[in-house]
Coordinates of C-alpha atoms and ligand atoms in Angstrom, one line a residue:
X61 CA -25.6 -61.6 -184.5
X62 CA -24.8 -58.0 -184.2
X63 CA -24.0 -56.0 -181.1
X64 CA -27.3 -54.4 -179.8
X65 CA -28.0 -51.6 -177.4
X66 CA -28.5 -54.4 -175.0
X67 CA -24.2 -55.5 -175.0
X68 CA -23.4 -51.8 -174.4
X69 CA -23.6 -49.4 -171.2
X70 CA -25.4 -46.4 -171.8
X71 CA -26.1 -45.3 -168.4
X72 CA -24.9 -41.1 -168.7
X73 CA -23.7 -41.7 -172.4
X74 CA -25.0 -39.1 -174.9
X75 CA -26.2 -42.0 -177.6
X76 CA -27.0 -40.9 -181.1
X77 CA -30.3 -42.7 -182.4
X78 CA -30.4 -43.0 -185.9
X79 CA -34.4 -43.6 -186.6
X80 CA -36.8 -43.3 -189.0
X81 CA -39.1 -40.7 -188.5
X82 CA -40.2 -40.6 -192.4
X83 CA -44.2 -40.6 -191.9
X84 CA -46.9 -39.3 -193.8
X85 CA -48.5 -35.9 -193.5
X86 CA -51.4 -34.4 -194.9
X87 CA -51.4 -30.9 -196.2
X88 CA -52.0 -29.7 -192.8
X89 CA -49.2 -30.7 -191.9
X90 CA -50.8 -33.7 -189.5
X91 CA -49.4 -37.2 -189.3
X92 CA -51.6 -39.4 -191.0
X93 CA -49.4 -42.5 -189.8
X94 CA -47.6 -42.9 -186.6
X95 CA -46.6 -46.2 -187.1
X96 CA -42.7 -45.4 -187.9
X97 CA -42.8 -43.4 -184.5
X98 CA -44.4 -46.1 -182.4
X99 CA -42.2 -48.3 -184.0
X100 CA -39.1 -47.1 -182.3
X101 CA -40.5 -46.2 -178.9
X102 CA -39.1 -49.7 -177.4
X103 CA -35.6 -48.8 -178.0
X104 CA -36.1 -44.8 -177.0
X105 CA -37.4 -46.3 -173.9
X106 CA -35.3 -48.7 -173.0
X107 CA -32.5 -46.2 -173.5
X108 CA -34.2 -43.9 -171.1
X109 CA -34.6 -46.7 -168.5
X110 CA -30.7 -47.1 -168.8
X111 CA -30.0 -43.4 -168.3
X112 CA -28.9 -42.6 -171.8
X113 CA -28.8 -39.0 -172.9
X114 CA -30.6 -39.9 -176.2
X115 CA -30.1 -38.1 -179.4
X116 CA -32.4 -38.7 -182.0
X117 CA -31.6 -37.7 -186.1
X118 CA -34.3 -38.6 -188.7
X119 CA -34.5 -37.4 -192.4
X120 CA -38.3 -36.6 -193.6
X121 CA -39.2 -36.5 -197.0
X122 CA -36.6 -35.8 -200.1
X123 CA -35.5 -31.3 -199.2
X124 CA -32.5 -32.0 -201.3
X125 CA -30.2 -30.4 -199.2
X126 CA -32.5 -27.6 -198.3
X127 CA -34.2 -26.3 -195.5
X128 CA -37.9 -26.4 -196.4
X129 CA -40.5 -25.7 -193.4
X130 CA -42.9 -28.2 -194.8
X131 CA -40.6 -31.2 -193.9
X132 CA -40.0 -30.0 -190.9
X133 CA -39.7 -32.7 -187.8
X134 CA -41.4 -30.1 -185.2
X135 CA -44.9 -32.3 -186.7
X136 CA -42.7 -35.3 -185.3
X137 CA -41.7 -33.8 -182.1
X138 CA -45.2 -33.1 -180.7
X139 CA -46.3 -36.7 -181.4
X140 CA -43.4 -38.4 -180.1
X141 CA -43.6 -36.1 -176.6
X142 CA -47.0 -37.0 -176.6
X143 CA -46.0 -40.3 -177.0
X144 CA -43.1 -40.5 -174.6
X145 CA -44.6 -38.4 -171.8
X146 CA -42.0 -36.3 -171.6
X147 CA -40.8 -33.0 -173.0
X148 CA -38.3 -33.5 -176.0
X149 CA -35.9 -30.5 -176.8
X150 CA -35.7 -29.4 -180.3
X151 CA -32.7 -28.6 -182.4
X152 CA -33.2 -26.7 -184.9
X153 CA -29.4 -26.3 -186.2
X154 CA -26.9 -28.7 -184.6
X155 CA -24.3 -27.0 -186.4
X156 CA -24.5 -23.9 -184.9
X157 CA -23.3 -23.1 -181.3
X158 CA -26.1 -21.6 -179.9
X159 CA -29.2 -23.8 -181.2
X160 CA -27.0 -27.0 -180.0
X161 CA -26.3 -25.5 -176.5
X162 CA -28.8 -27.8 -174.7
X163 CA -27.8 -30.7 -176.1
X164 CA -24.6 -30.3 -173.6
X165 CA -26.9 -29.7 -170.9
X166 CA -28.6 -32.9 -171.5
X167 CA -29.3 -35.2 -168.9
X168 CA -29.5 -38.9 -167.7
X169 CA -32.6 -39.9 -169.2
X170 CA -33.3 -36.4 -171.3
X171 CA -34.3 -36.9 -174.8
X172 CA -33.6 -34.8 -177.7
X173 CA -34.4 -34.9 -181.3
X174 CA -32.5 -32.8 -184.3
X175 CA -34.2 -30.7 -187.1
X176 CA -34.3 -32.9 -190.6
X177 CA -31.3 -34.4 -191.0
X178 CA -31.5 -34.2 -195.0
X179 CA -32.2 -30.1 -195.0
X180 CA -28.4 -30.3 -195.6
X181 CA -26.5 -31.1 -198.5
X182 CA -23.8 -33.1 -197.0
X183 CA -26.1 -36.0 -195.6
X184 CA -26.5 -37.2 -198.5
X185 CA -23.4 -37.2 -200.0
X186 CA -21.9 -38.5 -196.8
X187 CA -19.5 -35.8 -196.4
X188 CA -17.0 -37.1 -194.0
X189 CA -16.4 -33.3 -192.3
X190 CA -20.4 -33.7 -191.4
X191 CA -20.0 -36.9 -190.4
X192 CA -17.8 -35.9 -187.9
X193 CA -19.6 -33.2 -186.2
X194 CA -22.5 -35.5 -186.1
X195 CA -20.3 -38.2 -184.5
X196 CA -18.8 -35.4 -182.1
X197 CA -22.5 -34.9 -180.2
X198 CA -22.7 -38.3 -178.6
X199 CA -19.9 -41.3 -177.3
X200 CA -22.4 -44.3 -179.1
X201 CA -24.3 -45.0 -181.9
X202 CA -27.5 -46.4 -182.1
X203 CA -28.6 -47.8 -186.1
X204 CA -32.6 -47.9 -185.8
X205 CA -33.3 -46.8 -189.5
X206 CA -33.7 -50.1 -191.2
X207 CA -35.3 -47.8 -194.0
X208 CA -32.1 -46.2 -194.9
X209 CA -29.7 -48.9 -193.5
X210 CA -28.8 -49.5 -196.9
X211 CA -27.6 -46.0 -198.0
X212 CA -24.2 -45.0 -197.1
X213 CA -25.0 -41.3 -195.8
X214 CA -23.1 -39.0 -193.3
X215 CA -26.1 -40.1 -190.7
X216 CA -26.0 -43.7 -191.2
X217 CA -22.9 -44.9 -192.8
X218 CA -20.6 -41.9 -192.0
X219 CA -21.5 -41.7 -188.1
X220 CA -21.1 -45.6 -187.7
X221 CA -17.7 -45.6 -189.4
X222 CA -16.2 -42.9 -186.2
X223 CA -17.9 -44.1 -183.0
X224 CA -18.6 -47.4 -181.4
X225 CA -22.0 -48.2 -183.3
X226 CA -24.8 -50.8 -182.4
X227 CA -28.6 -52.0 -183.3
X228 CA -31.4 -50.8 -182.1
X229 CA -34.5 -53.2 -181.1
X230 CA -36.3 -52.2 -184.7
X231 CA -33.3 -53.1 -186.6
X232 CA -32.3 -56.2 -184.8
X233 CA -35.8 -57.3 -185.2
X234 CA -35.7 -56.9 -189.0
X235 CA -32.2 -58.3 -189.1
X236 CA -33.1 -62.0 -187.0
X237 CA -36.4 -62.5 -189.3
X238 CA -34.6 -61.7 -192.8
X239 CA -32.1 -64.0 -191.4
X240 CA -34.6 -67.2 -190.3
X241 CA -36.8 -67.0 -193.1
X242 CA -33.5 -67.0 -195.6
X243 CA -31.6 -69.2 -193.6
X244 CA -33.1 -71.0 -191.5
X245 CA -37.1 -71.2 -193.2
X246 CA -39.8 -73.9 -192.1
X247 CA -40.8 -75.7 -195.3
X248 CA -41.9 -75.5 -198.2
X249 CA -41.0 -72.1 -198.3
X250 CA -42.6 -69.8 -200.9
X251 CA -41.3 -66.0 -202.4
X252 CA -44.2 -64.0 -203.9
X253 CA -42.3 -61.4 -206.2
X254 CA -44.2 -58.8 -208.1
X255 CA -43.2 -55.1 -209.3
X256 CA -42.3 -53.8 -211.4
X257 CA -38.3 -53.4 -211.6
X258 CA -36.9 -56.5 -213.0
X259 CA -33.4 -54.9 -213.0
X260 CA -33.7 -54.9 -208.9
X261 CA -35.7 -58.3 -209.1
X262 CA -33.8 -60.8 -211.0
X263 CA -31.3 -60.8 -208.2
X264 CA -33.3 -61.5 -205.5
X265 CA -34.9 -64.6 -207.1
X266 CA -31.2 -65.7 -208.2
X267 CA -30.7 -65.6 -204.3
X268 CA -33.7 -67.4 -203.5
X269 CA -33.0 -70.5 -206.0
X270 CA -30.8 -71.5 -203.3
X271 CA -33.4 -71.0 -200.6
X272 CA -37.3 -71.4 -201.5
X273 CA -39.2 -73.7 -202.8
X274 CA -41.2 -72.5 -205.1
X275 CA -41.4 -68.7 -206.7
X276 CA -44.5 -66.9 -207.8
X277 CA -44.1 -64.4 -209.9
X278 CA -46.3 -61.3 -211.0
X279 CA -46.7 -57.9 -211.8
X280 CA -44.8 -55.9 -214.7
X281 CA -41.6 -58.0 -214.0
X282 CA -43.8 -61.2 -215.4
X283 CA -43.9 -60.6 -218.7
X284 CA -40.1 -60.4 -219.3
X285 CA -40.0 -64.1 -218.2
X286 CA -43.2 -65.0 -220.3
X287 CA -41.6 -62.9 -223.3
X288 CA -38.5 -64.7 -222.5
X289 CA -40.0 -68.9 -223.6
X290 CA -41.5 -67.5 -226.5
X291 CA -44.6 -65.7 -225.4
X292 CA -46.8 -62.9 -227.1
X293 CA -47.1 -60.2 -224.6
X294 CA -48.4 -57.6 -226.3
X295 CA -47.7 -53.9 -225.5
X296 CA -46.7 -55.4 -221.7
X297 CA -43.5 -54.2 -219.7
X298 CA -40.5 -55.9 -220.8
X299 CA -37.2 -55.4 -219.8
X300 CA -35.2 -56.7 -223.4
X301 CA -31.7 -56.5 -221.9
X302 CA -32.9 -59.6 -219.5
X303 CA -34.5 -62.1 -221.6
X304 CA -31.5 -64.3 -221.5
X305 CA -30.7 -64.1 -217.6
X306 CA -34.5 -64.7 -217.6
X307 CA -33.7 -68.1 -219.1
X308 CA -31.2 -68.9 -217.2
X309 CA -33.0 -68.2 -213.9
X310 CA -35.5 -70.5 -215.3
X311 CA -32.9 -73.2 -216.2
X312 CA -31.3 -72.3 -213.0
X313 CA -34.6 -73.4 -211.1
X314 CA -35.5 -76.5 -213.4
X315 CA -31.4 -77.3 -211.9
X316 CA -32.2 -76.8 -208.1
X317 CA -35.9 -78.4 -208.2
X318 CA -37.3 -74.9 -207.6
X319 CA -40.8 -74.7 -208.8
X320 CA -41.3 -70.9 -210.9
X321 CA -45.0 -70.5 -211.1
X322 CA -45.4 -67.3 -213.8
X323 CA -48.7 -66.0 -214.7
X324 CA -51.3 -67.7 -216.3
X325 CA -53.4 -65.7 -217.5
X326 CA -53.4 -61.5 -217.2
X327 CA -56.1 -58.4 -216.8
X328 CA -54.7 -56.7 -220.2
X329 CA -56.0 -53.4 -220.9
X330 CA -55.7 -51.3 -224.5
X331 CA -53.7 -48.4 -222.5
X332 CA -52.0 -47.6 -219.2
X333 CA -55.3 -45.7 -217.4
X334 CA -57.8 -46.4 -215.3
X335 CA -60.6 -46.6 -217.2
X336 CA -59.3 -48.5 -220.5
X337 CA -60.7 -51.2 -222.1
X338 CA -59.9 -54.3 -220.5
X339 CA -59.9 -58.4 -221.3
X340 CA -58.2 -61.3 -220.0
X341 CA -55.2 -63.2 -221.6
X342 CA -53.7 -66.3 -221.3
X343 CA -50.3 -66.0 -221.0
X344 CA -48.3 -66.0 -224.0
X345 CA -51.4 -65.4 -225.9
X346 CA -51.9 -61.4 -225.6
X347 CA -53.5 -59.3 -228.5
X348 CA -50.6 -57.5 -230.1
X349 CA -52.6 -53.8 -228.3
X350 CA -53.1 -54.7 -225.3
X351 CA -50.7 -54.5 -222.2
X352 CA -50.9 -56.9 -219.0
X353 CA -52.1 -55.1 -215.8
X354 CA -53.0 -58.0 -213.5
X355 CA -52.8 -61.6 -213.2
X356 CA -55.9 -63.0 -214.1
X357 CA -58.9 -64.9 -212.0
X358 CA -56.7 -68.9 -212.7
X359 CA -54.1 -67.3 -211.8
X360 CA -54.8 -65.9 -208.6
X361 CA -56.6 -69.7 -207.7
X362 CA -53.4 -71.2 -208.4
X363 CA -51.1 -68.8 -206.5
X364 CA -54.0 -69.4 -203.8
X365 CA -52.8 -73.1 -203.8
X366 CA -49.0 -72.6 -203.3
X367 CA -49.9 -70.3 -200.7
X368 CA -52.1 -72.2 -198.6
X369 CA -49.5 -74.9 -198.7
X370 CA -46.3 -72.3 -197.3
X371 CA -45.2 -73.1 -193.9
X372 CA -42.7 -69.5 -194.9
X373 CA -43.8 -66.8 -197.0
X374 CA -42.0 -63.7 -198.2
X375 CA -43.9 -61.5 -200.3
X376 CA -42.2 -58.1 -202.4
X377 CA -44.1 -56.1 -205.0
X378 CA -48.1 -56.0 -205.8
X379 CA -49.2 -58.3 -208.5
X380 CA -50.5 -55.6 -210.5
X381 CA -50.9 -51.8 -211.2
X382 CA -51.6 -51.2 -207.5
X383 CA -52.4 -47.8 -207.8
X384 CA -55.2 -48.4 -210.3
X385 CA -57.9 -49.8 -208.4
X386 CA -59.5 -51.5 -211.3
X387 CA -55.9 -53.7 -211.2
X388 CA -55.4 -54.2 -207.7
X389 CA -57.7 -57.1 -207.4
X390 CA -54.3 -59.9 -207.6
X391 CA -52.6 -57.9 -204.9
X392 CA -55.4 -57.2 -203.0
X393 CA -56.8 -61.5 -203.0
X394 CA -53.2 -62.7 -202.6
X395 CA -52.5 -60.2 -199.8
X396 CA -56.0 -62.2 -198.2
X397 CA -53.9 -65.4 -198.4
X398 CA -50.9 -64.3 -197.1
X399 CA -52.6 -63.2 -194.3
X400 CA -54.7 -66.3 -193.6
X401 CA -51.3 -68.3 -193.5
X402 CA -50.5 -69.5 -190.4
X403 CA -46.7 -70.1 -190.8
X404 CA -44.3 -67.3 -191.2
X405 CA -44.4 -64.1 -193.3
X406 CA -42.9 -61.3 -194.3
X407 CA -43.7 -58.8 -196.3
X408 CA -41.5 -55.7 -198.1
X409 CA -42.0 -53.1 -200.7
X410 CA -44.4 -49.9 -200.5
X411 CA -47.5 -51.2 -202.2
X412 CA -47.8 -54.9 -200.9
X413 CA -47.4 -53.5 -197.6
X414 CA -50.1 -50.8 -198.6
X415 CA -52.4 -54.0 -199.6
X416 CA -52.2 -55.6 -196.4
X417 CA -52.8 -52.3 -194.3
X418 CA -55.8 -50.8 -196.2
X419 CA -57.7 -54.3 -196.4
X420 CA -56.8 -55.0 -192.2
X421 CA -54.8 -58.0 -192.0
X422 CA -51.4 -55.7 -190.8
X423 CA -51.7 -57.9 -187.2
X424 CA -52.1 -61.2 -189.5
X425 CA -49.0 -60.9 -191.0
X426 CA -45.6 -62.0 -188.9
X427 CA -43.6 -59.2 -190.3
X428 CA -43.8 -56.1 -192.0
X429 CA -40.6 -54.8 -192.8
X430 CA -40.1 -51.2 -192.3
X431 CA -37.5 -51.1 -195.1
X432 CA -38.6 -52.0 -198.9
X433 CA -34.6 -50.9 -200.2
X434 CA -33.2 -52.5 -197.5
X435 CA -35.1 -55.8 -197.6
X436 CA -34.5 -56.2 -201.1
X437 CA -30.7 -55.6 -200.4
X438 CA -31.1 -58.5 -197.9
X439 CA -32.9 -60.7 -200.2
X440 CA -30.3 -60.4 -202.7
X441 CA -27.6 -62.1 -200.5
X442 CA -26.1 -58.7 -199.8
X443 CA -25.5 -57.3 -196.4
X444 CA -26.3 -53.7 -195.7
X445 CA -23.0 -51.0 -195.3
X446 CA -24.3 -49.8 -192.2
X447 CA -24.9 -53.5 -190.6
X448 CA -21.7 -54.1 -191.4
X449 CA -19.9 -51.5 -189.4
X450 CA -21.7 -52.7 -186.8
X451 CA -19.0 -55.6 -184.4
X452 CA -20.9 -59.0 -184.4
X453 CA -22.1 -59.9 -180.3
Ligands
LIG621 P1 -41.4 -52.3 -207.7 O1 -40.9 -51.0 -207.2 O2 -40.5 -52.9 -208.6 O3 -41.9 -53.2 -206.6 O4 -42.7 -51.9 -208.6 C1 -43.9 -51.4 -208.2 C2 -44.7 -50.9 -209.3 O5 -44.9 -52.0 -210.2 C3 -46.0 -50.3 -209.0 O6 -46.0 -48.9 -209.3 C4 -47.0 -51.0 -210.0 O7 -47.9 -50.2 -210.6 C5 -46.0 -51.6 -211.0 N1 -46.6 -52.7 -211.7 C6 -47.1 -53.8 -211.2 N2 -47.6 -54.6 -212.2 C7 -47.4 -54.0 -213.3 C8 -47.7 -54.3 -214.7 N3 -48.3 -55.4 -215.0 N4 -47.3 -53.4 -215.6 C9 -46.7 -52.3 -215.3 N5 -46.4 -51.9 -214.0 C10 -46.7 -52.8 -213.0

């Protein structure tokens, strides 16, 4: 267990909140999605409560190392003083003198929040000079960015490294369930993994074999497995350079008595668009030009099975071309029976936590990880760099 903001005193500290204030905007410039805000509110409160001076730094977006008005936080800052009820000062330049003045005139219980961290260059490239002057505004740290806890930059990794650092509520949160579910899981315990990048993937079902029970697996990353026994997959995504380890993992599983449930049958359509011709495949059985896009209707009943049955479910990557709605049917049914589980799950990665939101069943769900990098990283077996400069309690 890691320190948290709870084993510290911050009463009159200046304390440096990394958070992640990455949301949504429309062209207007309007959050279309608070829920990253809201998110950290416990810990910005509870730091009030104790009479911190609290810092907050956030990137938005991808500047590049440029300041560029649209990713501005200012959208940020009006949202989270609505939010707080209380007047948060803006700065616009930490670096320089005069825009960081009334961050020394902070007081016990003031909140502040700085500009876009990533509108300069040396964030990302962890530039230990920057680091420092970051580390110089405040005595403590405060890692609540679960999103980018895996990245060693000047405002996560760089900051943690020169003053005392510990978790935030959001992060501690996302560290204790990753750590149950892997560790510690009610049985039989079941990992849905779909997606796309089988590079990322095969990893994080060679760390499950030691941990679930049985492994569904869908989307792109399918057919490199299917390819893999023997199977004609048509034009499908494959990933050549992993057909062996693909046979392994399976060998691997057949090993540990770790039931691998691939596809069988697919939605394959004659090209990559919305509106192409489509049929249904068995698996292994695809015409030679047509390309898998979905697991098919048995597939989906049988997946339906394994899931009612889960007493722990972890769920990363949509079943198949999510952003297709003609393809988004697997995702879309199997995101229905994750949520009508009543045991433990979790769920990671951009569009199977886009399935569950658009269709409602966000509440139904036991946790949505606000990091789909970083959850992966924790499903592999690794730890995250910034975690780990964090002291254990
Ligand atoms: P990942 O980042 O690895 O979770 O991959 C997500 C991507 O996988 C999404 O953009 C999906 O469109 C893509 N994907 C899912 N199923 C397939 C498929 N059958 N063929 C190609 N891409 C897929």
């Amino acid at each position: 267990m890691k320190k948290t903001i709870r084993d510290i005193d911050v009463e009159n500290k200046r304390v440096l909140v990394r958070v992640d204030f990455n949301v949504p905007m429309n062209s207007d410039l309007k959050i279309t999605d608070d829920t990253r805000i809201t998110a950290t509110l416990p810990t910005i409160n509870y730091l009030i409560e104790h009479g911190a001076k609290v810092i907050l730094c956030s990137h938005l977006g991808r500047p590049n190392g440029q300041v560029e008005p649209k990713l501005s936080l200012r959208p940020v800052l009006a949202r989270l003083s609505q939010l707080l009820n209380k007047e948060v000062v803006f700065v616009e330049d930490f670096l320089n003198k005069q825009s960081a003045a009334p961050l020394k005139d902070l007081k016990s219980g003031d909140v502040a929040l700085l500009e876009n961290i990533r509108f300069y260059k040396q964030e990302e490239k962890n530039d230990e000079a920057f680091a420092k002057k970051l580390a110089a505004l405040a005595d403590v740290f405060v890692l609540e960015a679960f999103g980018t806890a895996h990245r060693k930059h000047a405002s996560t990794y760089g900051v943690a490294k020169l003053i005392p650092a510990v978790c935030g509520f959001l992060v501690e949160s996302e560290l204790d369930v990753f750590d149950k579910a892997l560790n510690n899981p009610e049985r039989p315990f079941v990992a849905i993994l779909g997606g796309a990048k089988v590079a990322d993937k095969l990893p994080v079902i060679e760390n499950l074999l030691d941990r679930v029970d049985t492994l569904l697996i869908g989307g792109g990353m399918a057919y490199t497995f299917i390819k893999a026994i023997g199977g004609n997959v048509g034009m499908s995504l494959v990933d050549s350079s992993k057909l062996d380890l693909a046979n392994k993992i399976m060998d691997k599983a057949k090993e540990k008595n770790v039931k691998i449930l691939l596809p069988i049958d697919n939605v394959g359509a004659k090209d990559f668009s919305e509106d192409a011709e489509t049929k249904v495949f068995n698996s292994g059985f695809f015409a030679d030009n047509y390309q898998g896009m979905d697991i098919g209707p048995k597939t989906i009943k049988c997946f339906k099975k394994e899931i009612k049955k889960a007493k722990t479910i972890i769920w990363n990557g949509p079943l198949g071309v999510y952003e297709y709605d003609k393809f988004r049917r697997g995702t879309n049914k199997i995101a229905k029976y994750v949520a009508k589980n009543k045991g433990m799950s979790i769920i990671g990665g951009g569009d199977s936590v886009a399935a569950v939101q658009s269709l409602g069943y966000s509440r139904r769900i036991s946790h949505i990880s606000t990091g789909g990098g970083a959850s992966l990283m924790l499903l592999q077996g690794k730890s995250l760099p910034c975690v780990d400069l964090i002291e254990d309690k």
